[in-house]
Amino acid sequence: MENGSVNHEMETASTITIKGILSLLMQNLDENNCKRLIPLGMGDPTLYSCFHTTHVAGQAVVEALQSDKFNGYSPTVGLPQTRRAIAEYLSCDLPYKLSCDDVFITSGCTQAIDVALAMLARPGANVLIPRPGFPIYELCATFRRLEIRYYDLLPENGWEVDLDSVEALADQNTVGFVIINPGNPCGNVYSYQHLKKIAETAEKLKIPVIADEVYGHLVFGDNPFVPMGVFGSMVPVLTLGSLSKRWIVPGWRLGWFVINDPSYMFKNPKIIERIKKYFDILGGPATFIQVCIYGAGLFTN
């Protein structure tokens, strides 16, 4: 009976993901209707002919393949030079320096989400997720048997986090606090002051922040993008990101899971060893993609 209940949860969660809903819609299309379809379900900029990645990046792929040097396995946590490049790139916006050991290469940001929740999951645990938010978090949490507790975003305040609801929802079994900034699907960009309040709340509750920043630096308007890692000395921040949106290459499937924790509140040898062992069973991005990203200099400001 218990297994049946779990399977039902999985099936329910799969139908509320973006891909699940899109699949249901596509199955019910009238094949005789010739009207043009406008896909609003996935953030894939390559679907539009006006968006292209840099020529340098494409050339780097060609050179990496033609060199015949990068057809083997990479380390499961990612190539050292790629990890180092991402650490240096992200450190440009932080008051401290990340090391390559803080960075783990993932197959896109979706895998980074799964890594974050898998590393925090334990029996009886719960995770705080924004509403509205990105459905993949619910799907991954369901697979990890994490209780999902939704906190509200406030539309009248530019979709800021309702910090009172966060404090009311959290308890001793809360293991993570997810924020998505820049926001998906709301398009909001949090100010430095609001992010500081989020960090103070997480510090008070003694829970790490999972910061989904896949749309980082793709912002317009008055609020500049501020990475949550700026407050890493106050509260541990697990930063998730990828190449897909900013560099218009979602099909390259290169993302990252980064530990921002200069005060070593979260990092310890046992946790790092557990993360490394988990990466041993994951399939990361192709080796030549990791090499060419480093070689093309996309991680330079």
PDB file of C-alpha atoms in Angstrom:
ATOM      1  CA  MET A   1       0.000   0.000   0.000  1.00  0.00           C
ATOM      2  CA  GLU A   2       2.835   2.347   0.876  1.00  0.00           C
ATOM      3  CA  ASN A   3       4.587   1.729  -2.465  1.00  0.00           C
ATOM      4  CA  GLY A   4       1.337   2.407  -4.287  1.00  0.00           C
ATOM      5  CA  SER A   5       1.013   5.708  -2.494  1.00  0.00           C
ATOM      6  CA  VAL A   6       4.571   6.690  -3.422  1.00  0.00           C
ATOM      7  CA  ASN A   7       3.989   5.787  -7.068  1.00  0.00           C
ATOM      8  CA  HIS A   8       0.830   7.903  -7.097  1.00  0.00           C
ATOM      9  CA  GLU A   9       2.806  10.831  -5.687  1.00  0.00           C
ATOM     10  CA  MET A  10       5.413  10.431  -8.428  1.00  0.00           C
ATOM     11  CA  GLU A  11       2.763  10.320 -11.152  1.00  0.00           C
ATOM     12  CA  THR A  12       0.998  13.382  -9.739  1.00  0.00           C
ATOM     13  CA  ALA A  13       4.238  15.339  -9.484  1.00  0.00           C
ATOM     14  CA  SER A  14       5.220  14.428 -13.049  1.00  0.00           C
ATOM     15  CA  THR A  15       2.009  15.926 -14.448  1.00  0.00           C
ATOM     16  CA  ILE A  16       2.591  19.311 -12.830  1.00  0.00           C
ATOM     17  CA  THR A  17       6.101  19.869 -14.143  1.00  0.00           C
ATOM     18  CA  ILE A  18       6.552  22.195 -17.095  1.00  0.00           C
ATOM     19  CA  LYS A  19       7.513  19.317 -19.374  1.00  0.00           C
ATOM     20  CA  GLY A  20       4.593  17.235 -18.070  1.00  0.00           C
ATOM     21  CA  ILE A  21       2.040  19.938 -18.823  1.00  0.00           C
ATOM     22  CA  LEU A  22       3.593  20.633 -22.215  1.00  0.00           C
ATOM     23  CA  SER A  23       3.445  16.929 -23.052  1.00  0.00           C
ATOM     24  CA  LEU A  24      -0.246  16.758 -22.125  1.00  0.00           C
ATOM     25  CA  LEU A  25      -0.989  19.765 -24.333  1.00  0.00           C
ATOM     26  CA  MET A  26       0.945  18.342 -27.275  1.00  0.00           C
ATOM     27  CA  GLN A  27      -0.957  15.047 -27.011  1.00  0.00           C
ATOM     28  CA  ASN A  28      -4.259  16.888 -27.403  1.00  0.00           C
ATOM     29  CA  LEU A  29      -3.384  19.062 -30.383  1.00  0.00           C
ATOM     30  CA  ASP A  30      -5.595  19.001 -33.439  1.00  0.00           C
ATOM     31  CA  GLU A  31      -3.273  17.827 -36.219  1.00  0.00           C
ATOM     32  CA  ASN A  32      -5.490  19.489 -38.831  1.00  0.00           C
ATOM     33  CA  ASN A  33      -5.135  22.906 -37.224  1.00  0.00           C
ATOM     34  CA  CYS A  34      -2.337  24.760 -39.025  1.00  0.00           C
ATOM     35  CA  LYS A  35      -2.098  27.645 -36.598  1.00  0.00           C
ATOM     36  CA  ARG A  36       1.438  28.399 -35.422  1.00  0.00           C
ATOM     37  CA  LEU A  37       2.261  27.222 -31.890  1.00  0.00           C
ATOM     38  CA  ILE A  38       4.081  29.526 -29.509  1.00  0.00           C
ATOM     39  CA  PRO A  39       5.852  27.446 -26.809  1.00  0.00           C
ATOM     40  CA  LEU A  40       5.585  29.120 -23.417  1.00  0.00           C
ATOM     41  CA  GLY A  41       6.442  26.080 -21.315  1.00  0.00           C
ATOM     42  CA  MET A  42      10.242  25.965 -21.454  1.00  0.00           C
ATOM     43  CA  GLY A  43      12.909  28.639 -21.133  1.00  0.00           C
ATOM     44  CA  ASP A  44      14.771  27.633 -24.292  1.00  0.00           C
ATOM     45  CA  PRO A  45      16.101  30.716 -26.109  1.00  0.00           C
ATOM     46  CA  THR A  46      17.410  28.597 -29.003  1.00  0.00           C
ATOM     47  CA  LEU A  47      13.824  28.151 -30.247  1.00  0.00           C
ATOM     48  CA  TYR A  48      13.981  31.692 -31.619  1.00  0.00           C
ATOM     49  CA  SER A  49      16.213  32.483 -34.584  1.00  0.00           C
ATOM     50  CA  CYS A  50      17.185  35.895 -33.215  1.00  0.00           C
ATOM     51  CA  PHE A  51      19.191  34.338 -30.351  1.00  0.00           C
ATOM     52  CA  HIS A  52      22.590  32.789 -30.924  1.00  0.00           C
ATOM     53  CA  THR A  53      25.518  31.889 -28.720  1.00  0.00           C
ATOM     54  CA  THR A  54      28.916  33.445 -29.341  1.00  0.00           C
ATOM     55  CA  HIS A  55      30.893  32.164 -32.318  1.00  0.00           C
ATOM     56  CA  VAL A  56      33.882  31.673 -30.025  1.00  0.00           C
ATOM     57  CA  ALA A  57      31.971  29.066 -28.023  1.00  0.00           C
ATOM     58  CA  GLY A  58      30.977  27.086 -31.093  1.00  0.00           C
ATOM     59  CA  GLN A  59      34.522  27.189 -32.413  1.00  0.00           C
ATOM     60  CA  ALA A  60      35.814  25.920 -29.077  1.00  0.00           C
ATOM     61  CA  VAL A  61      33.538  22.867 -29.386  1.00  0.00           C
ATOM     62  CA  VAL A  62      34.901  22.131 -32.837  1.00  0.00           C
ATOM     63  CA  GLU A  63      38.510  22.489 -31.683  1.00  0.00           C
ATOM     64  CA  ALA A  64      37.938  20.314 -28.613  1.00  0.00           C
ATOM     65  CA  LEU A  65      36.468  17.518 -30.726  1.00  0.00           C
ATOM     66  CA  GLN A  66      39.032  17.738 -33.484  1.00  0.00           C
ATOM     67  CA  SER A  67      41.916  17.652 -31.000  1.00  0.00           C
ATOM     68  CA  ASP A  68      40.942  14.059 -30.141  1.00  0.00           C
ATOM     69  CA  LYS A  69      42.154  14.731 -26.582  1.00  0.00           C
ATOM     70  CA  PHE A  70      38.851  14.901 -24.721  1.00  0.00           C
ATOM     71  CA  ASN A  71      36.994  11.708 -25.571  1.00  0.00           C
ATOM     72  CA  GLY A  72      37.616  10.061 -22.207  1.00  0.00           C
ATOM     73  CA  TYR A  73      35.898  10.333 -18.858  1.00  0.00           C
ATOM     74  CA  SER A  74      36.276  13.459 -16.782  1.00  0.00           C
ATOM     75  CA  PRO A  75      36.449  13.335 -12.967  1.00  0.00           C
ATOM     76  CA  THR A  76      32.922  12.780 -11.687  1.00  0.00           C
ATOM     77  CA  VAL A  77      32.879  16.168  -9.913  1.00  0.00           C
ATOM     78  CA  GLY A  78      34.079  17.927 -13.084  1.00  0.00           C
ATOM     79  CA  LEU A  79      37.354  18.869 -14.724  1.00  0.00           C
ATOM     80  CA  PRO A  80      39.652  20.852 -12.387  1.00  0.00           C
ATOM     81  CA  GLN A  81      40.141  23.668 -14.906  1.00  0.00           C
ATOM     82  CA  THR A  82      36.386  24.019 -15.422  1.00  0.00           C
ATOM     83  CA  ARG A  83      35.699  24.049 -11.689  1.00  0.00           C
ATOM     84  CA  ARG A  84      38.436  26.643 -11.228  1.00  0.00           C
ATOM     85  CA  ALA A  85      37.061  28.836 -14.024  1.00  0.00           C
ATOM     86  CA  ILE A  86      33.557  28.814 -12.520  1.00  0.00           C
ATOM     87  CA  ALA A  87      34.951  29.557  -9.040  1.00  0.00           C
ATOM     88  CA  GLU A  88      36.876  32.547 -10.378  1.00  0.00           C
ATOM     89  CA  TYR A  89      33.887  33.760 -12.378  1.00  0.00           C
ATOM     90  CA  LEU A  90      31.462  33.616  -9.439  1.00  0.00           C
ATOM     91  CA  SER A  91      34.024  35.087  -7.036  1.00  0.00           C
ATOM     92  CA  CYS A  92      34.031  38.351  -9.003  1.00  0.00           C
ATOM     93  CA  ASP A  93      30.716  39.288  -7.355  1.00  0.00           C
ATOM     94  CA  LEU A  94      31.534  38.012  -3.859  1.00  0.00           C
ATOM     95  CA  PRO A  95      33.380  39.544  -0.871  1.00  0.00           C
ATOM     96  CA  TYR A  96      35.480  36.360  -0.588  1.00  0.00           C
ATOM     97  CA  LYS A  97      37.080  33.892  -2.990  1.00  0.00           C
ATOM     98  CA  LEU A  98      35.664  30.510  -3.903  1.00  0.00           C
ATOM     99  CA  SER A  99      38.039  27.650  -4.601  1.00  0.00           C
ATOM    100  CA  CYS A 100      37.657  24.958  -7.225  1.00  0.00           C
ATOM    101  CA  ASP A 101      36.812  22.549  -4.386  1.00  0.00           C
ATOM    102  CA  ASP A 102      33.624  24.552  -3.730  1.00  0.00           C
ATOM    103  CA  VAL A 103      32.353  23.857  -7.256  1.00  0.00           C
ATOM    104  CA  PHE A 104      30.750  20.673  -8.605  1.00  0.00           C
ATOM    105  CA  ILE A 105      29.859  20.363 -12.291  1.00  0.00           C
ATOM    106  CA  THR A 106      26.363  19.088 -13.078  1.00  0.00           C
ATOM    107  CA  SER A 107      24.344  18.133 -16.118  1.00  0.00           C
ATOM    108  CA  GLY A 108      22.427  21.387 -16.243  1.00  0.00           C
ATOM    109  CA  CYS A 109      20.729  23.196 -13.376  1.00  0.00           C
ATOM    110  CA  THR A 110      18.063  20.493 -13.051  1.00  0.00           C
ATOM    111  CA  GLN A 111      20.691  18.031 -11.861  1.00  0.00           C
ATOM    112  CA  ALA A 112      22.067  20.694  -9.518  1.00  0.00           C
ATOM    113  CA  ILE A 113      18.586  20.977  -7.971  1.00  0.00           C
ATOM    114  CA  ASP A 114      18.469  17.225  -7.449  1.00  0.00           C
ATOM    115  CA  VAL A 115      21.960  17.231  -5.883  1.00  0.00           C
ATOM    116  CA  ALA A 116      21.012  19.973  -3.428  1.00  0.00           C
ATOM    117  CA  LEU A 117      17.845  18.223  -2.255  1.00  0.00           C
ATOM    118  CA  ALA A 118      19.479  14.790  -2.179  1.00  0.00           C
ATOM    119  CA  MET A 119      22.297  16.066   0.032  1.00  0.00           C
ATOM    120  CA  LEU A 120      19.865  17.658   2.503  1.00  0.00           C
ATOM    121  CA  ALA A 121      17.253  14.897   2.595  1.00  0.00           C
ATOM    122  CA  ARG A 122      16.788  12.726   5.676  1.00  0.00           C
ATOM    123  CA  PRO A 123      13.807  10.901   7.236  1.00  0.00           C
ATOM    124  CA  GLY A 124      11.119  13.321   8.423  1.00  0.00           C
ATOM    125  CA  ALA A 125      12.744  16.381   6.833  1.00  0.00           C
ATOM    126  CA  ASN A 126      10.960  19.211   5.053  1.00  0.00           C
ATOM    127  CA  VAL A 127      12.045  21.889   2.589  1.00  0.00           C
ATOM    128  CA  LEU A 128      10.655  25.406   2.035  1.00  0.00           C
ATOM    129  CA  ILE A 129       9.763  26.160  -1.595  1.00  0.00           C
ATOM    130  CA  PRO A 130       8.376  29.413  -3.065  1.00  0.00           C
ATOM    131  CA  ARG A 131       4.857  29.687  -4.436  1.00  0.00           C
ATOM    132  CA  PRO A 132       4.721  30.512  -7.342  1.00  0.00           C
ATOM    133  CA  GLY A 133       7.963  28.718  -8.196  1.00  0.00           C
ATOM    134  CA  PHE A 134       9.686  26.240 -10.492  1.00  0.00           C
ATOM    135  CA  PRO A 135       7.882  22.838 -10.460  1.00  0.00           C
ATOM    136  CA  ILE A 136      11.078  20.765 -10.724  1.00  0.00           C
ATOM    137  CA  TYR A 137      11.693  21.441  -7.022  1.00  0.00           C
ATOM    138  CA  GLU A 138       8.438  19.729  -6.105  1.00  0.00           C
ATOM    139  CA  LEU A 139       9.233  16.771  -8.344  1.00  0.00           C
ATOM    140  CA  CYS A 140      12.759  16.318  -6.942  1.00  0.00           C
ATOM    141  CA  ALA A 141      11.554  16.741  -3.352  1.00  0.00           C
ATOM    142  CA  THR A 142       8.856  14.121  -3.908  1.00  0.00           C
ATOM    143  CA  PHE A 143      11.419  11.611  -5.170  1.00  0.00           C
ATOM    144  CA  ARG A 144      13.595  12.324  -2.135  1.00  0.00           C
ATOM    145  CA  ARG A 145      10.640  11.834   0.246  1.00  0.00           C
ATOM    146  CA  LEU A 146      11.030  15.400   1.488  1.00  0.00           C
ATOM    147  CA  GLU A 147       7.924  17.084   2.853  1.00  0.00           C
ATOM    148  CA  ILE A 148       7.216  20.209   0.803  1.00  0.00           C
ATOM    149  CA  ARG A 149       6.184  23.374   2.611  1.00  0.00           C
ATOM    150  CA  TYR A 150       5.233  26.299   0.379  1.00  0.00           C
ATOM    151  CA  TYR A 151       5.885  29.847   1.430  1.00  0.00           C
ATOM    152  CA  ASP A 152       4.194  32.697  -0.428  1.00  0.00           C
ATOM    153  CA  LEU A 153       5.663  35.417  -2.586  1.00  0.00           C
ATOM    154  CA  LEU A 154       4.035  38.834  -2.267  1.00  0.00           C
ATOM    155  CA  PRO A 155       2.950  40.286  -5.641  1.00  0.00           C
ATOM    156  CA  GLU A 156       2.181  43.667  -4.092  1.00  0.00           C
ATOM    157  CA  ASN A 157       5.837  43.862  -2.984  1.00  0.00           C
ATOM    158  CA  GLY A 158       7.432  42.839  -6.264  1.00  0.00           C
ATOM    159  CA  TRP A 159       7.130  39.126  -5.459  1.00  0.00           C
ATOM    160  CA  GLU A 160       9.353  39.389  -2.406  1.00  0.00           C
ATOM    161  CA  VAL A 161       9.476  36.480   0.033  1.00  0.00           C
ATOM    162  CA  ASP A 162       6.857  36.513   2.777  1.00  0.00           C
ATOM    163  CA  LEU A 163       9.401  36.098   5.564  1.00  0.00           C
ATOM    164  CA  ASP A 164       6.710  35.863   8.232  1.00  0.00           C
ATOM    165  CA  SER A 165       5.300  32.777   6.507  1.00  0.00           C
ATOM    166  CA  VAL A 166       8.805  31.306   6.255  1.00  0.00           C
ATOM    167  CA  GLU A 167       9.285  31.611  10.012  1.00  0.00           C
ATOM    168  CA  ALA A 168       5.842  30.143  10.654  1.00  0.00           C
ATOM    169  CA  LEU A 169       6.505  27.130   8.413  1.00  0.00           C
ATOM    170  CA  ALA A 170      10.031  26.252   9.523  1.00  0.00           C
ATOM    171  CA  ASP A 171      10.752  23.875  12.384  1.00  0.00           C
ATOM    172  CA  GLN A 172      13.570  21.661  13.649  1.00  0.00           C
ATOM    173  CA  ASN A 173      13.087  19.335  10.659  1.00  0.00           C
ATOM    174  CA  THR A 174      13.474  22.039   8.002  1.00  0.00           C
ATOM    175  CA  VAL A 175      16.648  21.335   6.021  1.00  0.00           C
ATOM    176  CA  GLY A 176      16.554  23.931   3.238  1.00  0.00           C
ATOM    177  CA  PHE A 177      15.099  27.268   2.114  1.00  0.00           C
ATOM    178  CA  VAL A 178      14.815  27.632  -1.673  1.00  0.00           C
ATOM    179  CA  ILE A 179      14.905  31.049  -3.320  1.00  0.00           C
ATOM    180  CA  ILE A 180      14.831  31.704  -7.063  1.00  0.00           C
ATOM    181  CA  ASN A 181      16.470  34.979  -8.026  1.00  0.00           C
ATOM    182  CA  PRO A 182      16.012  36.329 -10.657  1.00  0.00           C
ATOM    183  CA  GLY A 183      12.541  34.911 -10.235  1.00  0.00           C
ATOM    184  CA  ASN A 184      10.997  32.126 -12.280  1.00  0.00           C
ATOM    185  CA  PRO A 185       8.162  32.446 -13.250  1.00  0.00           C
ATOM    186  CA  CYS A 186       7.543  35.950 -11.860  1.00  0.00           C
ATOM    187  CA  GLY A 187      10.537  37.772 -13.387  1.00  0.00           C
ATOM    188  CA  ASN A 188      11.344  39.642 -10.173  1.00  0.00           C
ATOM    189  CA  VAL A 189      14.873  40.618  -9.102  1.00  0.00           C
ATOM    190  CA  TYR A 190      15.502  40.901  -5.356  1.00  0.00           C
ATOM    191  CA  SER A 191      17.286  43.913  -3.935  1.00  0.00           C
ATOM    192  CA  TYR A 192      20.382  43.658  -1.764  1.00  0.00           C
ATOM    193  CA  GLN A 193      18.288  44.698   1.241  1.00  0.00           C
ATOM    194  CA  HIS A 194      15.709  41.950   0.704  1.00  0.00           C
ATOM    195  CA  LEU A 195      18.366  39.292   0.173  1.00  0.00           C
ATOM    196  CA  LYS A 196      19.997  40.391   3.420  1.00  0.00           C
ATOM    197  CA  LYS A 197      16.675  39.925   5.226  1.00  0.00           C
ATOM    198  CA  ILE A 198      16.399  36.446   3.685  1.00  0.00           C
ATOM    199  CA  ALA A 199      19.902  35.636   4.961  1.00  0.00           C
ATOM    200  CA  GLU A 200      19.073  36.950   8.437  1.00  0.00           C
ATOM    201  CA  THR A 201      15.918  34.822   8.530  1.00  0.00           C
ATOM    202  CA  ALA A 202      17.802  31.708   7.432  1.00  0.00           C
ATOM    203  CA  GLU A 203      20.513  32.402  10.005  1.00  0.00           C
ATOM    204  CA  LYS A 204      17.870  32.728  12.716  1.00  0.00           C
ATOM    205  CA  LEU A 205      16.245  29.449  11.664  1.00  0.00           C
ATOM    206  CA  LYS A 206      19.632  27.692  11.250  1.00  0.00           C
ATOM    207  CA  ILE A 207      18.892  26.447   7.728  1.00  0.00           C
ATOM    208  CA  PRO A 208      20.962  26.754   4.530  1.00  0.00           C
ATOM    209  CA  VAL A 209      19.687  28.701   1.541  1.00  0.00           C
ATOM    210  CA  ILE A 210      19.393  27.000  -1.849  1.00  0.00           C
ATOM    211  CA  ALA A 211      19.863  29.860  -4.315  1.00  0.00           C
ATOM    212  CA  ASP A 212      18.660  29.133  -7.851  1.00  0.00           C
ATOM    213  CA  GLU A 213      20.436  31.750  -9.966  1.00  0.00           C
ATOM    214  CA  VAL A 214      20.108  30.226 -13.420  1.00  0.00           C
ATOM    215  CA  TYR A 215      18.902  33.604 -14.743  1.00  0.00           C
ATOM    216  CA  GLY A 216      21.669  35.536 -12.988  1.00  0.00           C
ATOM    217  CA  HIS A 217      22.819  38.679 -14.847  1.00  0.00           C
ATOM    218  CA  LEU A 218      19.870  38.478 -17.264  1.00  0.00           C
ATOM    219  CA  VAL A 219      18.103  41.409 -15.632  1.00  0.00           C
ATOM    220  CA  PHE A 220      16.508  44.665 -16.697  1.00  0.00           C
ATOM    221  CA  GLY A 221      15.235  47.587 -14.652  1.00  0.00           C
ATOM    222  CA  ASP A 222      16.408  49.258 -11.482  1.00  0.00           C
ATOM    223  CA  ASN A 223      17.426  46.225  -9.400  1.00  0.00           C
ATOM    224  CA  PRO A 224      20.849  44.822 -10.314  1.00  0.00           C
ATOM    225  CA  PHE A 225      21.429  41.117  -9.821  1.00  0.00           C
ATOM    226  CA  VAL A 226      23.058  40.366  -6.460  1.00  0.00           C
ATOM    227  CA  PRO A 227      24.161  36.764  -5.852  1.00  0.00           C
ATOM    228  CA  MET A 228      22.928  35.220  -2.611  1.00  0.00           C
ATOM    229  CA  GLY A 229      26.501  34.070  -1.984  1.00  0.00           C
ATOM    230  CA  VAL A 230      27.294  37.638  -0.896  1.00  0.00           C
ATOM    231  CA  PHE A 231      25.783  36.576   2.434  1.00  0.00           C
ATOM    232  CA  GLY A 232      27.629  33.269   2.612  1.00  0.00           C
ATOM    233  CA  SER A 233      29.510  34.364   5.737  1.00  0.00           C
ATOM    234  CA  MET A 234      26.167  34.805   7.493  1.00  0.00           C
ATOM    235  CA  VAL A 235      24.427  31.609   6.338  1.00  0.00           C
ATOM    236  CA  PRO A 236      25.537  28.703   4.110  1.00  0.00           C
ATOM    237  CA  VAL A 237      24.373  29.214   0.533  1.00  0.00           C
ATOM    238  CA  LEU A 238      24.153  26.433  -2.050  1.00  0.00           C
ATOM    239  CA  THR A 239      24.247  28.237  -5.388  1.00  0.00           C
ATOM    240  CA  LEU A 240      22.773  26.561  -8.465  1.00  0.00           C
ATOM    241  CA  GLY A 241      23.365  27.804 -11.995  1.00  0.00           C
ATOM    242  CA  SER A 242      24.079  26.865 -15.577  1.00  0.00           C
ATOM    243  CA  LEU A 243      25.237  28.051 -18.974  1.00  0.00           C
ATOM    244  CA  SER A 244      21.863  27.552 -20.603  1.00  0.00           C
ATOM    245  CA  LYS A 245      20.182  30.956 -20.408  1.00  0.00           C
ATOM    246  CA  ARG A 246      22.956  33.561 -20.396  1.00  0.00           C
ATOM    247  CA  TRP A 247      25.006  31.829 -23.088  1.00  0.00           C
ATOM    248  CA  ILE A 248      21.988  30.439 -25.016  1.00  0.00           C
ATOM    249  CA  VAL A 249      23.180  26.816 -24.938  1.00  0.00           C
ATOM    250  CA  PRO A 250      20.658  24.776 -22.893  1.00  0.00           C
ATOM    251  CA  GLY A 251      21.448  21.667 -24.927  1.00  0.00           C
ATOM    252  CA  TRP A 252      25.056  21.689 -23.717  1.00  0.00           C
ATOM    253  CA  ARG A 253      23.758  20.582 -20.304  1.00  0.00           C
ATOM    254  CA  LEU A 254      26.422  22.235 -18.175  1.00  0.00           C
ATOM    255  CA  GLY A 255      25.476  23.503 -14.731  1.00  0.00           C
ATOM    256  CA  TRP A 256      26.996  23.854 -11.292  1.00  0.00           C
ATOM    257  CA  PHE A 257      26.356  23.212  -7.615  1.00  0.00           C
ATOM    258  CA  VAL A 258      28.475  25.587  -5.521  1.00  0.00           C
ATOM    259  CA  ILE A 259      28.967  25.749  -1.765  1.00  0.00           C
ATOM    260  CA  ASN A 260      29.277  29.343  -0.516  1.00  0.00           C
ATOM    261  CA  ASP A 261      30.390  28.828   3.064  1.00  0.00           C
ATOM    262  CA  PRO A 262      33.588  30.711   3.986  1.00  0.00           C
ATOM    263  CA  SER A 263      32.782  30.313   7.696  1.00  0.00           C
ATOM    264  CA  TYR A 264      32.573  26.501   7.389  1.00  0.00           C
ATOM    265  CA  MET A 265      29.127  26.292   8.977  1.00  0.00           C
ATOM    266  CA  PHE A 266      27.978  23.724   6.413  1.00  0.00           C
ATOM    267  CA  LYS A 267      31.179  22.372   4.909  1.00  0.00           C
ATOM    268  CA  ASN A 268      32.951  19.597   6.745  1.00  0.00           C
ATOM    269  CA  PRO A 269      34.901  16.553   5.518  1.00  0.00           C
ATOM    270  CA  LYS A 270      31.939  14.189   5.948  1.00  0.00           C
ATOM    271  CA  ILE A 271      29.581  16.369   3.894  1.00  0.00           C
ATOM    272  CA  ILE A 272      32.131  16.907   1.140  1.00  0.00           C
ATOM    273  CA  GLU A 273      32.860  13.179   0.995  1.00  0.00           C
ATOM    274  CA  ARG A 274      29.137  12.433   0.774  1.00  0.00           C
ATOM    275  CA  ILE A 275      28.754  14.898  -2.107  1.00  0.00           C
ATOM    276  CA  LYS A 276      31.710  13.373  -3.957  1.00  0.00           C
ATOM    277  CA  LYS A 277      30.333   9.860  -3.541  1.00  0.00           C
ATOM    278  CA  TYR A 278      26.968  10.976  -4.869  1.00  0.00           C
ATOM    279  CA  PHE A 279      28.641  12.470  -7.930  1.00  0.00           C
ATOM    280  CA  ASP A 280      30.286   9.100  -8.535  1.00  0.00           C
ATOM    281  CA  ILE A 281      26.888   7.743  -9.598  1.00  0.00           C
ATOM    282  CA  LEU A 282      25.822  10.769 -11.646  1.00  0.00           C
ATOM    283  CA  GLY A 283      26.484  11.374 -15.320  1.00  0.00           C
ATOM    284  CA  GLY A 284      27.848  14.875 -15.774  1.00  0.00           C
ATOM    285  CA  PRO A 285      28.337  16.957 -18.932  1.00  0.00           C
ATOM    286  CA  ALA A 286      30.479  15.631 -21.771  1.00  0.00           C
ATOM    287  CA  THR A 287      34.206  16.121 -21.239  1.00  0.00           C
ATOM    288  CA  PHE A 288      34.693  18.159 -24.409  1.00  0.00           C
ATOM    289  CA  ILE A 289      31.908  20.553 -23.373  1.00  0.00           C
ATOM    290  CA  GLN A 290      33.649  21.193 -20.062  1.00  0.00           C
ATOM    291  CA  VAL A 291      36.950  21.796 -21.858  1.00  0.00           C
ATOM    292  CA  CYS A 292      35.579  24.089 -24.520  1.00  0.00           C
ATOM    293  CA  ILE A 293      33.672  26.220 -22.021  1.00  0.00           C
ATOM    294  CA  TYR A 294      36.930  26.837 -20.212  1.00  0.00           C
ATOM    295  CA  GLY A 295      38.877  27.316 -23.435  1.00  0.00           C
ATOM    296  CA  ALA A 296      36.319  29.688 -24.980  1.00  0.00           C
ATOM    297  CA  GLY A 297      36.639  32.052 -22.034  1.00  0.00           C
ATOM    298  CA  LEU A 298      32.895  32.213 -21.310  1.00  0.00           C
ATOM    299  CA  PHE A 299      33.691  32.418 -17.608  1.00  0.00           C
ATOM    300  CA  THR A 300      35.305  35.827 -17.834  1.00  0.00           C
ATOM    301  CA  ASN A 301      33.711  39.133 -16.989  1.00  0.00           C
TER     302      ASN A 301
END
